[in-house]
CSV table of C-alpha atoms and ligand atoms in Angstrom, one decimal:
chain,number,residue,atom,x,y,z
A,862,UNK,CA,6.3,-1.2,21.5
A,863,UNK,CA,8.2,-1.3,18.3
A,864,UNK,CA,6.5,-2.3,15.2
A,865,UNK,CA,7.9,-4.6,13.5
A,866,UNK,CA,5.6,-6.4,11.3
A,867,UNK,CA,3.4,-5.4,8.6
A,868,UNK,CA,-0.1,-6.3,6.3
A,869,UNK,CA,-0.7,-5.8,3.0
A,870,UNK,CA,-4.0,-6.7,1.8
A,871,UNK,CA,-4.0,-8.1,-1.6
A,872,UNK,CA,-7.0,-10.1,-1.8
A,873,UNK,CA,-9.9,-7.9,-3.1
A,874,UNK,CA,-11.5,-8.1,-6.9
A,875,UNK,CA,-10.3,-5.3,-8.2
A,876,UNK,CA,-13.3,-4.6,-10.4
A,877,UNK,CA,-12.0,-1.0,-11.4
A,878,UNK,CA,-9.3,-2.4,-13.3
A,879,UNK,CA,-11.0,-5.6,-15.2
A,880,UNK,CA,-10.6,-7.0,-17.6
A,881,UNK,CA,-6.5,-7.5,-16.5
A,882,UNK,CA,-7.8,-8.2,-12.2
A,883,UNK,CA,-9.8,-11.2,-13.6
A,884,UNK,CA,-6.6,-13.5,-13.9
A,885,UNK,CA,-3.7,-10.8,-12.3
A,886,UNK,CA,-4.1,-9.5,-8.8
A,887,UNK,CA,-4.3,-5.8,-8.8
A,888,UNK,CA,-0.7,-5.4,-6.5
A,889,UNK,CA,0.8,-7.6,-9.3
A,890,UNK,CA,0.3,-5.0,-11.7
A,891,UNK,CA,4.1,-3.5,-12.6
A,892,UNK,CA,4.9,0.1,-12.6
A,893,UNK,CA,7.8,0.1,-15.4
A,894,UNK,CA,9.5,-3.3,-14.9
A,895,UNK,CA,8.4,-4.5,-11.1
A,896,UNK,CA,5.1,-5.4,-9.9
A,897,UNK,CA,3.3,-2.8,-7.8
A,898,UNK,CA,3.7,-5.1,-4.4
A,899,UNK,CA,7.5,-5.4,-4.7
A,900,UNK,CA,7.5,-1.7,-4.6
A,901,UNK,CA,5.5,-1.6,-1.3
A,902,UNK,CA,8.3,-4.4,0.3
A,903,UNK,CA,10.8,-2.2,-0.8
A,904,UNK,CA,9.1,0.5,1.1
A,905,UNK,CA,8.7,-1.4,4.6
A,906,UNK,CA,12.3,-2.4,4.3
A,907,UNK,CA,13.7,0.9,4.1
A,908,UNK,CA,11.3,1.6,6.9
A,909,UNK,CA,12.9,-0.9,8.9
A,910,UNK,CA,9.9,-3.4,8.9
A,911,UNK,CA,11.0,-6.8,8.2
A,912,UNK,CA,7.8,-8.8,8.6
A,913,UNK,CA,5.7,-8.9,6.0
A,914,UNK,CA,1.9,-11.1,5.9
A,915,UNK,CA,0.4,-10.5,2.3
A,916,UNK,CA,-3.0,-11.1,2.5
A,917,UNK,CA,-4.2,-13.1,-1.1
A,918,UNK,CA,-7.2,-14.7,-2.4
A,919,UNK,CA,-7.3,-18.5,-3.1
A,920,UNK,CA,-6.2,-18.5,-6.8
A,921,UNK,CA,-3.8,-15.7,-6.2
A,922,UNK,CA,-0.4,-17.8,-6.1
A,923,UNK,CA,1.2,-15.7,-8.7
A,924,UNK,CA,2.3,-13.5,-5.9
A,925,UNK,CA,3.4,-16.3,-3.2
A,926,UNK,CA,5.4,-17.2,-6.6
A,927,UNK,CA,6.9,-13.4,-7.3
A,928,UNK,CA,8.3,-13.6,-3.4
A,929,UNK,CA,9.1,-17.4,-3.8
A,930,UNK,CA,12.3,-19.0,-5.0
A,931,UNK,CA,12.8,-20.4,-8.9
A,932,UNK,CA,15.3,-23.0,-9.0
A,933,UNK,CA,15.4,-23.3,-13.0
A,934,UNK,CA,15.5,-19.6,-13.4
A,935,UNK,CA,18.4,-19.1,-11.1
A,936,UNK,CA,20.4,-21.8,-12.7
A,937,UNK,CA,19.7,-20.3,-16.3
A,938,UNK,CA,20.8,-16.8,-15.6
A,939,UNK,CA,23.9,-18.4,-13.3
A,940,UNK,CA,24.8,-20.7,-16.4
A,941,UNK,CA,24.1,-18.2,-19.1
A,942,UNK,CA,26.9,-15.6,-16.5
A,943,UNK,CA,23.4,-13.0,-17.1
A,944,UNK,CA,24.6,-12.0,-13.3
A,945,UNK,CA,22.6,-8.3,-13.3
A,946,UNK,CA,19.3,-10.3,-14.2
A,947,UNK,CA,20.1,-13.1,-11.5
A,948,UNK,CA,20.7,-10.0,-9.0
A,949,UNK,CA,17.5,-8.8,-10.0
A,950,UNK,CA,15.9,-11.9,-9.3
A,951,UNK,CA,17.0,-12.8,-6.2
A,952,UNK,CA,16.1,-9.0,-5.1
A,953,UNK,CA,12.3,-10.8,-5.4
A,954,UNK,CA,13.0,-13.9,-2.9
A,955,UNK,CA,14.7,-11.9,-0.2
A,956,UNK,CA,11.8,-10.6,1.7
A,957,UNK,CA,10.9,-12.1,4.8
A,958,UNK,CA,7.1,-12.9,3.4
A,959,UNK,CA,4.2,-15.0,4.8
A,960,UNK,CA,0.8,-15.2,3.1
A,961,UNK,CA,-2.5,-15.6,4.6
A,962,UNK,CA,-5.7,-16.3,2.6
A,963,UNK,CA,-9.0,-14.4,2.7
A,964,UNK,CA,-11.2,-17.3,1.3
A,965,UNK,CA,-14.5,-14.4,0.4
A,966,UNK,CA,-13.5,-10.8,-0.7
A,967,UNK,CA,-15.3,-9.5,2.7
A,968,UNK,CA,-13.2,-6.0,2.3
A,969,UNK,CA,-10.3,-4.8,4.1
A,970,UNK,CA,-11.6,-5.5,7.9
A,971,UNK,CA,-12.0,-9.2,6.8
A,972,UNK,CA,-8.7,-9.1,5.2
A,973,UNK,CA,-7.2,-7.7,8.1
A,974,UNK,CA,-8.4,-10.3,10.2
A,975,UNK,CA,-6.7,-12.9,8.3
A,976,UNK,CA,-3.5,-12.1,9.1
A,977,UNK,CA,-4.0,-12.3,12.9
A,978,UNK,CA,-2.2,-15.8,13.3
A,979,UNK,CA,1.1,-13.6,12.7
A,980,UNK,CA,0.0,-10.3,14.3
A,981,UNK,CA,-2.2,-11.5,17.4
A,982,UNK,CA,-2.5,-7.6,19.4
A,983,UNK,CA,1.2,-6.1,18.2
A,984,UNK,CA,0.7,-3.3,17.1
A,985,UNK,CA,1.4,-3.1,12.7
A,986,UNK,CA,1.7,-1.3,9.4
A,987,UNK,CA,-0.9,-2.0,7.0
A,988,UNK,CA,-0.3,-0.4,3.3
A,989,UNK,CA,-2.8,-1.3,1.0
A,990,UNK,CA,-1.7,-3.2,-1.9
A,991,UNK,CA,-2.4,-1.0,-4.9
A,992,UNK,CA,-0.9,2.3,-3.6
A,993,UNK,CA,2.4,3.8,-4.2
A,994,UNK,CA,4.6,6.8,-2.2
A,995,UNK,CA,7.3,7.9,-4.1
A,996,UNK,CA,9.8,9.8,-1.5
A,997,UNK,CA,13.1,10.8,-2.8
A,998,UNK,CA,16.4,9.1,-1.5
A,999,UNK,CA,17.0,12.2,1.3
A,1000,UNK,CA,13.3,12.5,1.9
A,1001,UNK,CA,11.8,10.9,5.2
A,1002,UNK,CA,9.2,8.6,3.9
A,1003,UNK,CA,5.3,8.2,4.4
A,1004,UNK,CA,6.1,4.8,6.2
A,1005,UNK,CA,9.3,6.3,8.4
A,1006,UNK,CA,7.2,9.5,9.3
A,1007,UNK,CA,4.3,6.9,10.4
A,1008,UNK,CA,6.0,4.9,12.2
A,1009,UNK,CA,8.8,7.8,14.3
A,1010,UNK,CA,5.2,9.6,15.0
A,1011,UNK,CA,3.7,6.0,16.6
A,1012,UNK,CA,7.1,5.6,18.5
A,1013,UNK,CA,6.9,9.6,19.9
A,1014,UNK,CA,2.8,8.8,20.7
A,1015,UNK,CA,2.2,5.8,20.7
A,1016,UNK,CA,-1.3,6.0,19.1
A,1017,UNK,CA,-2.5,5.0,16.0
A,1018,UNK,CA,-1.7,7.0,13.2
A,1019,UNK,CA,-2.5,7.2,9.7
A,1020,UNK,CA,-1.9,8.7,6.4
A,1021,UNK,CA,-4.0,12.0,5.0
A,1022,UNK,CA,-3.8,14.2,2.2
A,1023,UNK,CA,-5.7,17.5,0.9
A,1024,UNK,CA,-8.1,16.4,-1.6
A,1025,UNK,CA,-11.0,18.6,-3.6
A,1026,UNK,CA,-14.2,18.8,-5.6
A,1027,UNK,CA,-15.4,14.9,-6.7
A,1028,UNK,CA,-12.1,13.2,-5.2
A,1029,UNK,CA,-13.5,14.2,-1.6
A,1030,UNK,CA,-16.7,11.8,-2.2
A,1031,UNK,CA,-13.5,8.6,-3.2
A,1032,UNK,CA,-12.0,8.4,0.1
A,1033,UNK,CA,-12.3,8.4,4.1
A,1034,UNK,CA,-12.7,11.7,5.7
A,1035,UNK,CA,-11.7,13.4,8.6
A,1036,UNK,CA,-12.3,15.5,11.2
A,1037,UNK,CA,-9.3,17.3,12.6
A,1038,UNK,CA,-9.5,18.9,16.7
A,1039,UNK,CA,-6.3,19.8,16.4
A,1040,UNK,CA,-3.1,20.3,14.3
A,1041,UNK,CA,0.9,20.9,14.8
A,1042,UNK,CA,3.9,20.7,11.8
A,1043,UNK,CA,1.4,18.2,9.9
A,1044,UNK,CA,0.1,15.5,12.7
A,1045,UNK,CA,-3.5,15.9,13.3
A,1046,UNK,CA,-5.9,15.0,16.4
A,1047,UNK,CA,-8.6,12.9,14.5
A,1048,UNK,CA,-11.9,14.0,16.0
A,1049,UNK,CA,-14.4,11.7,13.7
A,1050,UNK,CA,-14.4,9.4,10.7
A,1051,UNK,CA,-16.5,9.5,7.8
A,1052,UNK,CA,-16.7,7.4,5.1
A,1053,UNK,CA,-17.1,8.4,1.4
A,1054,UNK,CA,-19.2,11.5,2.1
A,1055,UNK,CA,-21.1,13.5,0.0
A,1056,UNK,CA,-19.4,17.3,-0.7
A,1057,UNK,CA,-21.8,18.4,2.3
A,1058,UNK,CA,-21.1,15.7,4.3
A,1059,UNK,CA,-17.5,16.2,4.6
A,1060,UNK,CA,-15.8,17.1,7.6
A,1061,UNK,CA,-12.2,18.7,6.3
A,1062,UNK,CA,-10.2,18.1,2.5
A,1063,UNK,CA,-8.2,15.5,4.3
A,1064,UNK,CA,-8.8,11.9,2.6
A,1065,UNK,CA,-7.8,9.2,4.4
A,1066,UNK,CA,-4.8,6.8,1.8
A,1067,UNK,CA,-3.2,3.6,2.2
A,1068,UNK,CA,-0.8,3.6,4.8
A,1069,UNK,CA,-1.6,3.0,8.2
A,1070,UNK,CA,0.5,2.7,11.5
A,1071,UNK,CA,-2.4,0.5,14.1
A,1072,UNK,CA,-1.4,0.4,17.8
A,1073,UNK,CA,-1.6,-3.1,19.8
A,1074,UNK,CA,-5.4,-3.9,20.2
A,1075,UNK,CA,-6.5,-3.2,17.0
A,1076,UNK,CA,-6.9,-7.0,16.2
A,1077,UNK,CA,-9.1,-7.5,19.5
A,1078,UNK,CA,-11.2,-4.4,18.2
A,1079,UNK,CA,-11.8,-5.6,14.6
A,1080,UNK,CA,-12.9,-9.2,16.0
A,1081,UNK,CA,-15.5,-7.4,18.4
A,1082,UNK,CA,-17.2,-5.0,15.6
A,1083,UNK,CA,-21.1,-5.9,14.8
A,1084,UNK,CA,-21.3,-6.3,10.9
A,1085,UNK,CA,-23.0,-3.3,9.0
A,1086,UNK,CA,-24.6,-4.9,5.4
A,1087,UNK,CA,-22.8,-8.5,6.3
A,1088,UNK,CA,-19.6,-6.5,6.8
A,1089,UNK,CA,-17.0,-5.6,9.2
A,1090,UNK,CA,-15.6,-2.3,9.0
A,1091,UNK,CA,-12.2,-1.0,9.7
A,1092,UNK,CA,-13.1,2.7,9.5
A,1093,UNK,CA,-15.7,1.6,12.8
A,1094,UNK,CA,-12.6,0.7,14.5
A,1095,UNK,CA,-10.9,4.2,13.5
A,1096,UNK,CA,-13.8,5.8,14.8
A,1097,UNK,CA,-14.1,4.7,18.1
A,1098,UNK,CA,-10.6,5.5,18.2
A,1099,UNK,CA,-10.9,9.0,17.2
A,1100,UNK,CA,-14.0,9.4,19.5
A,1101,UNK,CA,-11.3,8.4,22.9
A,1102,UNK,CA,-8.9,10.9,21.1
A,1103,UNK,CA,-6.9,8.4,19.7
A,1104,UNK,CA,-6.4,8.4,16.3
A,1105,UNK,CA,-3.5,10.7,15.1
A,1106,UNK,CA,-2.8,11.9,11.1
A,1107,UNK,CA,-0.5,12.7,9.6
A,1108,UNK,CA,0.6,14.6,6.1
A,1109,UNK,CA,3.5,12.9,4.8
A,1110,UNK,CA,6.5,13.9,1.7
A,1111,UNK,CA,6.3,12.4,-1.5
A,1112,UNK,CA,3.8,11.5,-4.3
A,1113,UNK,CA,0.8,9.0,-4.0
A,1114,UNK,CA,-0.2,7.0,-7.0
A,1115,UNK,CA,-3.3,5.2,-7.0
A,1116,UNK,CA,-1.9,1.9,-9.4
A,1117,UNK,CA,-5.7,0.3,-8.8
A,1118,UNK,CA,-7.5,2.7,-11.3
A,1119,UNK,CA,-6.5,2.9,-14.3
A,1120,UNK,CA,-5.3,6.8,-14.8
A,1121,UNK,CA,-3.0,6.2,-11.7
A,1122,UNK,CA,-1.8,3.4,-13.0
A,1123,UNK,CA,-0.3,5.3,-16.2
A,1124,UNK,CA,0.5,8.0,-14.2
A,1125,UNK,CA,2.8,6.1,-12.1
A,1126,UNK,CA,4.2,4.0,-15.1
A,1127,UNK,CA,5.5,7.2,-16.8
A,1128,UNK,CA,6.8,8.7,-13.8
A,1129,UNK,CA,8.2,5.6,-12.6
A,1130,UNK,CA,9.4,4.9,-16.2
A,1131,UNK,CA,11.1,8.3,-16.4
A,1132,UNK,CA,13.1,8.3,-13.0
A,1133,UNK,CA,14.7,4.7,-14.5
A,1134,UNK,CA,18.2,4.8,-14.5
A,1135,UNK,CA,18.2,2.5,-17.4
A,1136,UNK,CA,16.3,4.2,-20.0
A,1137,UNK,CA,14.6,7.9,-18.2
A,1138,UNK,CA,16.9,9.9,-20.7
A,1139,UNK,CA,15.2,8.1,-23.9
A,1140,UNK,CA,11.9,7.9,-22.5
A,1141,UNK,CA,12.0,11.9,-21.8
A,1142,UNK,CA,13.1,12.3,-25.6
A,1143,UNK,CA,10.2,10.0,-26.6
A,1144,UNK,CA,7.7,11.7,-24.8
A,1145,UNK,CA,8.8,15.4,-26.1
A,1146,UNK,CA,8.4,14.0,-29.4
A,1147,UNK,CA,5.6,12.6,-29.0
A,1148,UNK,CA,4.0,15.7,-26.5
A,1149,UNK,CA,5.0,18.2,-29.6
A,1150,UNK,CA,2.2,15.9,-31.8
A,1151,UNK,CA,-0.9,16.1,-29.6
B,1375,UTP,P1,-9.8,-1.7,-2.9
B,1375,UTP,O1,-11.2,-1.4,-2.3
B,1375,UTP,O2,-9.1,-0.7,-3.7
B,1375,UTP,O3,-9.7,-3.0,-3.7
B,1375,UTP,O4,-9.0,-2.3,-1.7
B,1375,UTP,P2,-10.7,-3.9,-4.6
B,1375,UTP,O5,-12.0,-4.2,-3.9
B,1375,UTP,O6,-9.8,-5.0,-5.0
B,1375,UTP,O7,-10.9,-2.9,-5.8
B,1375,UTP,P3,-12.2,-2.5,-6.7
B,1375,UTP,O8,-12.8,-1.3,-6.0
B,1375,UTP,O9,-13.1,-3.7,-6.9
B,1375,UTP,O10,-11.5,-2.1,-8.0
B,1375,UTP,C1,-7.7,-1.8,-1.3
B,1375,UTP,C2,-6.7,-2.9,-1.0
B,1375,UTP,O11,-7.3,-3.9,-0.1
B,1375,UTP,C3,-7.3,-5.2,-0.7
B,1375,UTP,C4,-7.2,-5.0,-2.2
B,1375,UTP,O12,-6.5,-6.1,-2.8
B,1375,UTP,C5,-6.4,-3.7,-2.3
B,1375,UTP,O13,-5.0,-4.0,-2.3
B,1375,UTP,N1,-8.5,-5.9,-0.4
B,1375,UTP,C6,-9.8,-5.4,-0.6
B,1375,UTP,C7,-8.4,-7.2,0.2
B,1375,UTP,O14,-7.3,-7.7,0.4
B,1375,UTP,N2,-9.6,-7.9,0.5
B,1375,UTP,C8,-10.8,-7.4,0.2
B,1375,UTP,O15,-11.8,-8.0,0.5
B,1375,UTP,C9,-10.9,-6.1,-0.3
């Protein structure tokens, strides 16, 4: 079955980035001129997904704004002939977007759940709102590689890369049975390890290709500490030898802690066809100071 539809969960607290999460949502947060979120629409359009179901919080209507339409705006730029800027505007309204609320920050499993008006047991993308994967123009991206690997399979498959040292204890681990040009048979889960713990380097990231049934699953989970858990459902799946991996082209930013974030606004910043070339200078300059 094609996929065709797509979550982003944007509802958590982001604590790691407060005191700016208090009154802005974490995906809201721009990398050079465009908020984090608009980056990851971009990204499902280009891989072909045209449904998207943001998951917010309650008081997180900045976002249904960014996506929504703004009469007085639109007439301003058309009146004042600023057609670039109203070009750039409409760019934000023409995503086919729905929101659903998650009412309590129960974590991704609970955001997840949210959306299953839209999604019911298709099978969906889910890229998490505060990650970003730069691929180049000629590049296949994480999302296309997820997705042509799902269509070949038809298993679940999600994102990995090698991590090392401290960053191994930050993320989801794997176990790998198996491995062939970059897609990997996911034996086991585990979450967070310790060093010891840890099964492989390969950390589990943000984007995520889930087969039809996944919804069904997630509903069915027993709560661990009051929760639901989404890496349960990845773990029974891996256990039936169904959970593929997959390495992927590109660059991963983390925008939802704070050296990521910088990271991805100089990059991001530098690439700009509107002003790379002076930022480059300014950052020599600047670089031949420290
Ligand atoms: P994180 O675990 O990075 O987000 O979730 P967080 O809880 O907001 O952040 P910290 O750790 O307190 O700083 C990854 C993605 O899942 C969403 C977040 O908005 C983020 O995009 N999320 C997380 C939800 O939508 N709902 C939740 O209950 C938790």
């Amino acid at each position: 079955m094609k996929v065709t539809k797509a979550i982003i969960p944007a509802a958590g607290l982001g604590t790691r980035f407060l005191p700016i999460t208090k009154a802005v949502p974490k995906p809201m947060l721009p990398v050079f001129d465009k908020p984090t979120i608009q980056y990851i629409a971009e990204e499902l359009r280009r891989a072909g997904i045209d449904e998207i179901i943001i998951v917010v919080s309650p008081d997180s209507e900045v976002i249904m704004r960014h996506f929504g339409r703004a009469p007085e705006l639109e007439s301003r730029l058309l009146s004042d002939n600023k057609k670039k800027l109203y070009e750039i505007e409409q760019e934000t309204c023409s995503f086919n977007v729905k929101f659903a609320i998650q009412k309590e920050p129960n974590g991704l499993a609970g955001a997840i759940l949210c959306a299953e008006e839209f999604i019911g047991d298709e099978p969906f993308a889910l890229l998490l709102g505060d990650e970003l994967i730069y691929a180049g123009i000629d590049e296949q991206s994480c999302m296309e590689r997820l997705l042509s690997i799902y269509e070949k399979t038809g298993k679940s498959v999600i994102a990995t890369m090698e991590v090392f040292g401290d960053d191994v204890s930050k993320y989801g681990n794997i176990g790998i049975a198996s491995e062939e040009d970059g897609v990997m048979q996911v034996s086991a889960i585990v979450e967070k390890p310790s060093i010891a713990d840890a099964l492989s380097n390969n950390a589990i990231i943000g984007r995520y290709v889930l087969a039809g049934g996944i919804m069904s699953k997630l509903k069915a989970l027993k709560p661990r500490n009051n929760e639901i858990y989404l890496t349960d459902v990845l773990d029974e799946l891996a256990i039936k030898g169904e959970l593929l991996a997959s390495t992927f082209n590109g660059v991963r930013y983390d925008v939802g802690d704070k050296f990521g974030f910088v990271k991805a606004n100089v990059e991001y910043a530098l690439m700009s066809a509107e002003m790379g070339e002076d930022i480059k200078t300014y950052l020599k300059e600047l670089a031949a100071k420290l």
